Each structure stands twice: as C-alpha cells, then as structure tokens.
mmCIF file of C-alpha atoms in Angstrom:
data_model
loop_
_atom_site.group_PDB
_atom_site.id
_atom_site.type_symbol
_atom_site.label_atom_id
_atom_site.label_comp_id
_atom_site.label_asym_id
_atom_site.label_seq_id
_atom_site.Cartn_x
_atom_site.Cartn_y
_atom_site.Cartn_z
ATOM 1 C CA UNK A 309 0.000 0.000 0.000
ATOM 2 C CA UNK A 310 3.047 2.248 -0.077
ATOM 3 C CA UNK A 311 1.903 3.843 -3.343
ATOM 4 C CA UNK A 312 -0.895 5.527 -1.379
ATOM 5 C CA UNK A 313 1.485 6.848 1.252
ATOM 6 C CA UNK A 314 -0.429 4.832 3.846
ATOM 7 C CA UNK A 315 0.739 4.531 7.426
ATOM 8 C CA UNK A 316 -0.531 1.779 9.725
ATOM 9 C CA UNK A 317 -1.243 3.127 13.204
ATOM 10 C CA UNK A 318 -3.471 2.314 16.177
ATOM 11 C CA UNK A 319 -7.125 2.011 15.237
ATOM 12 C CA UNK A 320 -9.059 5.188 16.020
ATOM 13 C CA UNK A 321 -12.483 4.181 17.313
ATOM 14 C CA UNK A 322 -13.680 7.767 17.758
ATOM 15 C CA UNK A 323 -13.138 8.742 14.133
ATOM 16 C CA UNK A 324 -14.248 5.463 12.600
ATOM 17 C CA UNK A 325 -16.920 4.188 14.973
ATOM 18 C CA UNK A 326 -18.852 0.978 14.556
ATOM 19 C CA UNK A 327 -22.146 1.491 12.754
ATOM 20 C CA UNK A 328 -25.091 -0.339 14.328
ATOM 21 C CA UNK A 329 -27.937 -1.132 11.938
ATOM 22 C CA UNK A 330 -29.840 -3.343 14.379
ATOM 23 C CA UNK A 331 -33.336 -1.947 14.975
ATOM 24 C CA UNK A 332 -34.907 -5.083 16.377
ATOM 25 C CA UNK A 333 -36.962 -7.494 14.341
ATOM 26 C CA UNK A 334 -38.426 -5.490 11.463
ATOM 27 C CA UNK A 335 -38.705 -8.292 8.897
ATOM 28 C CA UNK A 336 -37.365 -11.801 8.344
ATOM 29 C CA UNK A 337 -34.409 -13.041 10.404
ATOM 30 C CA UNK A 338 -32.537 -15.868 8.686
ATOM 31 C CA UNK A 339 -30.847 -18.790 10.425
ATOM 32 C CA UNK A 340 -27.143 -18.597 11.187
ATOM 33 C CA UNK A 341 -26.112 -21.129 8.556
ATOM 34 C CA UNK A 342 -22.371 -20.646 9.053
ATOM 35 C CA UNK A 343 -22.133 -20.954 12.863
ATOM 36 C CA UNK A 344 -18.650 -19.385 12.711
ATOM 37 C CA UNK A 345 -17.417 -22.156 10.410
ATOM 38 C CA UNK A 346 -15.427 -19.980 8.024
ATOM 39 C CA UNK A 347 -13.853 -22.754 5.981
ATOM 40 C CA UNK A 348 -14.952 -22.077 2.395
ATOM 41 C CA UNK A 349 -12.206 -23.093 -0.050
ATOM 42 C CA UNK A 350 -13.807 -22.208 -3.372
ATOM 43 C CA UNK A 351 -14.751 -18.715 -4.581
ATOM 44 C CA UNK A 352 -18.399 -17.685 -4.679
ATOM 45 C CA UNK A 353 -19.491 -20.239 -2.039
ATOM 46 C CA UNK A 354 -19.842 -17.838 0.891
ATOM 47 C CA UNK A 355 -20.020 -14.049 0.745
ATOM 48 C CA UNK A 356 -20.001 -11.752 3.782
ATOM 49 C CA UNK A 357 -21.575 -8.307 3.907
ATOM 50 C CA UNK A 358 -21.881 -5.456 6.395
ATOM 51 C CA UNK A 359 -22.009 -1.671 6.729
ATOM 52 C CA UNK A 360 -19.479 0.535 8.495
ATOM 53 C CA UNK A 361 -18.953 4.277 8.832
ATOM 54 C CA UNK A 362 -16.117 6.776 8.492
ATOM 55 C CA UNK A 363 -16.189 10.349 9.763
ATOM 56 C CA UNK A 364 -15.376 13.100 7.269
ATOM 57 C CA UNK A 365 -13.594 16.394 7.928
ATOM 58 C CA UNK A 366 -16.952 18.188 8.243
ATOM 59 C CA UNK A 367 -17.927 15.729 11.036
ATOM 60 C CA UNK A 368 -20.518 14.032 8.846
ATOM 61 C CA UNK A 369 -20.446 10.263 8.350
ATOM 62 C CA UNK A 370 -19.805 8.306 5.184
ATOM 63 C CA UNK A 371 -21.477 4.882 5.217
ATOM 64 C CA UNK A 372 -19.751 2.005 3.457
ATOM 65 C CA UNK A 373 -21.402 -1.234 2.393
ATOM 66 C CA UNK A 374 -19.153 -4.044 1.200
ATOM 67 C CA UNK A 375 -19.280 -7.704 0.181
ATOM 68 C CA UNK A 376 -16.255 -9.993 0.431
ATOM 69 C CA UNK A 377 -15.642 -13.558 -0.681
ATOM 70 C CA UNK A 378 -14.841 -15.858 2.238
ATOM 71 C CA UNK A 379 -12.418 -18.087 0.343
ATOM 72 C CA UNK A 380 -10.436 -15.589 -1.737
ATOM 73 C CA UNK A 381 -10.938 -12.505 0.512
ATOM 74 C CA UNK A 382 -11.721 -10.581 -2.688
ATOM 75 C CA UNK A 383 -13.847 -7.463 -2.301
ATOM 76 C CA UNK A 384 -16.690 -8.149 -4.727
ATOM 77 C CA UNK A 385 -18.757 -5.049 -4.004
ATOM 78 C CA UNK A 386 -17.991 -1.706 -2.357
ATOM 79 C CA UNK A 387 -20.496 1.147 -2.186
ATOM 80 C CA UNK A 388 -20.565 4.421 -0.272
ATOM 81 C CA UNK A 389 -23.289 6.902 0.672
ATOM 82 C CA UNK A 390 -24.069 9.724 3.077
ATOM 83 C CA UNK A 391 -27.092 7.712 4.252
ATOM 84 C CA UNK A 392 -27.262 4.051 5.381
ATOM 85 C CA UNK A 393 -30.428 3.424 3.421
ATOM 86 C CA UNK A 394 -32.072 0.901 1.109
ATOM 87 C CA UNK A 395 -30.369 2.344 -1.967
ATOM 88 C CA UNK A 396 -26.909 1.774 -0.484
ATOM 89 C CA UNK A 397 -27.648 -1.872 0.281
ATOM 90 C CA UNK A 398 -29.260 -2.609 -3.071
ATOM 91 C CA UNK A 399 -26.446 -0.899 -4.988
ATOM 92 C CA UNK A 400 -24.041 -3.203 -3.168
ATOM 93 C CA UNK A 401 -26.069 -6.290 -4.022
ATOM 94 C CA UNK A 402 -26.388 -5.205 -7.653
ATOM 95 C CA UNK A 403 -22.622 -4.700 -7.884
ATOM 96 C CA UNK A 404 -22.150 -8.203 -6.514
ATOM 97 C CA UNK A 405 -24.484 -9.615 -9.158
ATOM 98 C CA UNK A 406 -22.376 -7.962 -11.857
ATOM 99 C CA UNK A 407 -19.312 -9.867 -10.597
ATOM 100 C CA UNK A 408 -20.795 -13.309 -9.974
ATOM 101 C CA UNK A 409 -20.883 -16.119 -12.536
ATOM 102 C CA UNK A 410 -24.415 -16.803 -13.757
ATOM 103 C CA UNK A 411 -24.548 -20.174 -12.001
ATOM 104 C CA UNK A 412 -23.289 -18.959 -8.614
ATOM 105 C CA UNK A 413 -25.624 -19.630 -5.675
ATOM 106 C CA UNK A 414 -23.642 -18.477 -2.637
ATOM 107 C CA UNK A 415 -24.534 -18.148 1.002
ATOM 108 C CA UNK A 416 -24.905 -14.426 1.743
ATOM 109 C CA UNK A 417 -24.046 -13.835 5.393
ATOM 110 C CA UNK A 418 -24.785 -10.595 7.262
ATOM 111 C CA UNK A 419 -25.703 -9.387 10.710
ATOM 112 C CA UNK A 420 -29.339 -8.762 11.669
ATOM 113 C CA UNK A 421 -29.286 -5.161 10.457
ATOM 114 C CA UNK A 422 -32.662 -3.829 9.401
ATOM 115 C CA UNK A 423 -31.586 -3.553 5.755
ATOM 116 C CA UNK A 424 -31.057 -7.293 5.509
ATOM 117 C CA UNK A 425 -34.402 -8.215 7.070
ATOM 118 C CA UNK A 426 -36.710 -6.351 4.705
ATOM 119 C CA UNK A 427 -38.532 -7.912 1.783
ATOM 120 C CA UNK A 428 -36.834 -5.924 -0.995
ATOM 121 C CA UNK A 429 -33.536 -7.534 0.041
ATOM 122 C CA UNK A 430 -34.655 -11.030 1.013
ATOM 123 C CA UNK A 431 -36.754 -11.382 -2.153
ATOM 124 C CA UNK A 432 -33.844 -10.458 -4.406
ATOM 125 C CA UNK A 433 -31.680 -13.082 -2.724
ATOM 126 C CA UNK A 434 -34.385 -15.697 -3.232
ATOM 127 C CA UNK A 435 -34.925 -14.645 -6.848
ATOM 128 C CA UNK A 436 -31.261 -15.462 -7.532
ATOM 129 C CA UNK A 437 -31.363 -18.688 -5.483
ATOM 130 C CA UNK A 438 -28.958 -17.327 -2.894
ATOM 131 C CA UNK A 439 -29.023 -18.710 0.656
ATOM 132 C CA UNK A 440 -29.398 -16.036 3.317
ATOM 133 C CA UNK A 441 -27.575 -16.422 6.632
ATOM 134 C CA UNK A 442 -27.463 -14.055 9.615
ATOM 135 C CA UNK A 443 -25.282 -13.655 12.676
ATOM 136 C CA UNK A 444 -26.739 -13.922 16.129
ATOM 137 C CA UNK A 445 -27.756 -10.586 17.615
ATOM 138 C CA UNK A 446 -24.816 -8.649 18.978
ATOM 139 C CA UNK A 447 -22.170 -11.254 18.111
ATOM 140 C CA UNK A 448 -19.548 -9.673 15.855
ATOM 141 C CA UNK A 449 -17.545 -12.924 15.764
ATOM 142 C CA UNK A 450 -20.327 -14.482 13.687
ATOM 143 C CA UNK A 451 -19.352 -12.193 10.804
ATOM 144 C CA UNK A 452 -15.620 -12.018 11.488
ATOM 145 C CA UNK A 453 -14.422 -12.084 7.843
ATOM 146 C CA UNK A 454 -16.104 -8.804 6.883
ATOM 147 C CA UNK A 455 -15.209 -7.252 10.250
ATOM 148 C CA UNK A 456 -11.590 -8.171 9.533
ATOM 149 C CA UNK A 457 -11.727 -6.526 6.111
ATOM 150 C CA UNK A 458 -13.171 -3.295 7.510
ATOM 151 C CA UNK A 459 -10.449 -3.246 10.168
ATOM 152 C CA UNK A 460 -7.765 -3.598 7.486
ATOM 153 C CA UNK A 461 -9.427 -0.936 5.348
ATOM 154 C CA UNK A 462 -9.460 1.575 8.186
ATOM 155 C CA UNK A 463 -6.007 0.870 9.581
ATOM 156 C CA UNK A 464 -4.136 0.405 6.299
ATOM 157 C CA UNK A 465 -5.808 3.217 4.399
ATOM 158 C CA UNK A 466 -7.198 5.824 6.773
ATOM 159 C CA UNK A 467 -4.939 5.920 9.813
ATOM 160 C CA UNK A 468 -2.155 8.455 9.495
ATOM 161 C CA UNK A 469 -4.153 10.487 6.990
ATOM 162 C CA UNK A 470 -6.314 13.538 7.748
ATOM 163 C CA UNK A 471 -10.071 12.984 7.356
ATOM 164 C CA UNK A 472 -11.313 13.272 3.787
ATOM 165 C CA UNK A 473 -13.159 16.480 2.980
ATOM 166 C CA UNK A 474 -16.119 14.771 1.337
ATOM 167 C CA UNK A 475 -17.478 11.446 0.120
ATOM 168 C CA UNK A 476 -16.128 11.970 -3.394
ATOM 169 C CA UNK A 477 -12.593 12.246 -2.043
ATOM 170 C CA UNK A 478 -13.044 9.233 0.256
ATOM 171 C CA UNK A 479 -14.560 7.154 -2.538
ATOM 172 C CA UNK A 480 -11.659 7.875 -4.905
ATOM 173 C CA UNK A 481 -9.091 6.964 -2.244
ATOM 174 C CA UNK A 482 -11.051 3.849 -1.267
ATOM 175 C CA UNK A 483 -11.445 2.497 -4.784
ATOM 176 C CA UNK A 484 -7.693 2.758 -5.318
ATOM 177 C CA UNK A 485 -7.196 0.829 -2.091
ATOM 178 C CA UNK A 486 -9.730 -1.856 -3.092
ATOM 179 C CA UNK A 487 -7.996 -2.350 -6.434
ATOM 180 C CA UNK A 488 -4.655 -2.788 -4.686
ATOM 181 C CA UNK A 489 -6.207 -5.011 -2.004
ATOM 182 C CA UNK A 490 -7.676 -7.351 -4.605
ATOM 183 C CA UNK A 491 -4.739 -7.416 -7.001
ATOM 184 C CA UNK A 492 -1.597 -6.791 -4.933
ATOM 185 C CA UNK A 493 -2.155 -7.700 -1.274
ATOM 186 C CA UNK A 494 -0.968 -11.242 -0.542
ATOM 187 C CA UNK A 495 -2.011 -13.227 2.529
ATOM 188 C CA UNK A 496 -1.151 -16.517 4.215
ATOM 189 C CA UNK A 497 -4.885 -17.205 4.344
ATOM 190 C CA UNK A 498 -4.903 -17.285 0.550
ATOM 191 C CA UNK A 499 -1.718 -19.382 0.274
ATOM 192 C CA UNK A 500 0.492 -16.387 -0.409
ATOM 193 C CA UNK A 501 -1.644 -15.235 -3.327
ATOM 194 C CA UNK A 502 -3.635 -12.083 -3.887
ATOM 195 C CA UNK A 503 -7.435 -12.365 -3.669
ATOM 196 C CA UNK A 504 -7.777 -12.249 -7.459
ATOM 197 C CA UNK A 505 -4.870 -14.654 -7.858
ATOM 198 C CA UNK A 506 -6.447 -17.117 -5.437
ATOM 199 C CA UNK A 507 -9.796 -16.854 -7.188
ATOM 200 C CA UNK A 508 -8.299 -17.461 -10.620
ATOM 201 C CA UNK A 509 -6.193 -20.364 -9.341
ATOM 202 C CA UNK A 510 -9.128 -22.019 -7.567
ATOM 203 C CA UNK A 511 -11.436 -21.721 -10.563
ATOM 204 C CA UNK A 512 -8.782 -23.143 -12.897
ATOM 205 C CA UNK A 513 -8.248 -26.317 -10.851
#
C-alpha cells in the first residue's frame, strides 16, 4: 500500500466508529447457517456483507457497504453513501451480481441489520437462489471475515491520513485501495496469493 502513502497506526475508534444497523426485528431473520465455520475453499461459495462508517472532515459520516468472498478474501462489491439506506444496500447487491458467474448460488451472510431483514432484500436473494444467513444478535464474531476486512481498510488506508473532505474524495481513495487489495495484497490465508490470484487459481483447478 506504499503507493498511497499509507501509514498503519493504532485504530481510532472515535473517528471510525462501529455502525449499528440493528433496529430489532423489522422483517425476516434468517438462520445462522455458518455458525462461525469460516472454511470455504472455493470462490463464490460464501459471501459476507456489512455496513461501516467513516467520519469526514466536516464531522458528517460516510457509510460504506461491502461484500467480500470468504475463500479468496476478494472485495466483490464496495459502495458508499451519506445515508445508510435501502439504496446503499441494493447498490451493493447489484454490484455483486455484476461480478458473480451466472450459475453462482452463494450463502450471503450478514448481521441482523434492518436492511437485511426487509422484503426488498430477502426477495432479491431468493430470486437469484442465494441462501441467506445471519449472525446472532450482537455477536460480531459471527461475521468475522467482513469485520476483519473493515479493520484492514481503516487501519491500512485511513490511519495516518487527515479525514477526507467529502465522500467523493473518500470514494476515490477507497477504490484505489480496493484495487490494490484485490490485485496486490498477498495473505497466508490465501496461500500467499492475492485475492484475485487465489480466485483465478481455484477456478482453474
């Protein structure tokens, strides 16, 4: 990440607080299919999603919705908005659909945030024959893979830099980071390969 001039420092909870989308039961709550068994080996089997927030220089929040592949760690969808609303979540899901093979039928795992309970979201998953899975209430370990990605995103990209002035600036910086994360960042969890490299290798076997 040196091309971005990124410094890795201690995580700043005040500036990049955890976003809570849990508003109780407002729709359908899916079973926790995964039960913290994060052992997918093949791409497009299990996909994790969540929303986080980043404070801007004007003290407003930018809300980020992402989807990551459990096996390859690839970021398959990354959307940003000034409001954590339906449009943000559906834009993320639509971006995912643009990346998936036509025959993919993954498990889509999230927390119990209100966005993921409502019919517009659950119906679209069913229409594409996706399996919905949800964490238990208040248990961040149930969705550890996406929590881990957001932690890396905030510490590797944002720490050591002044807050972005606006969402446009943050989005531009973030998309550069995502491209480097997917295509340049190697990990022991992906056998020393980049996320895209792991995905291509796994699909070629």
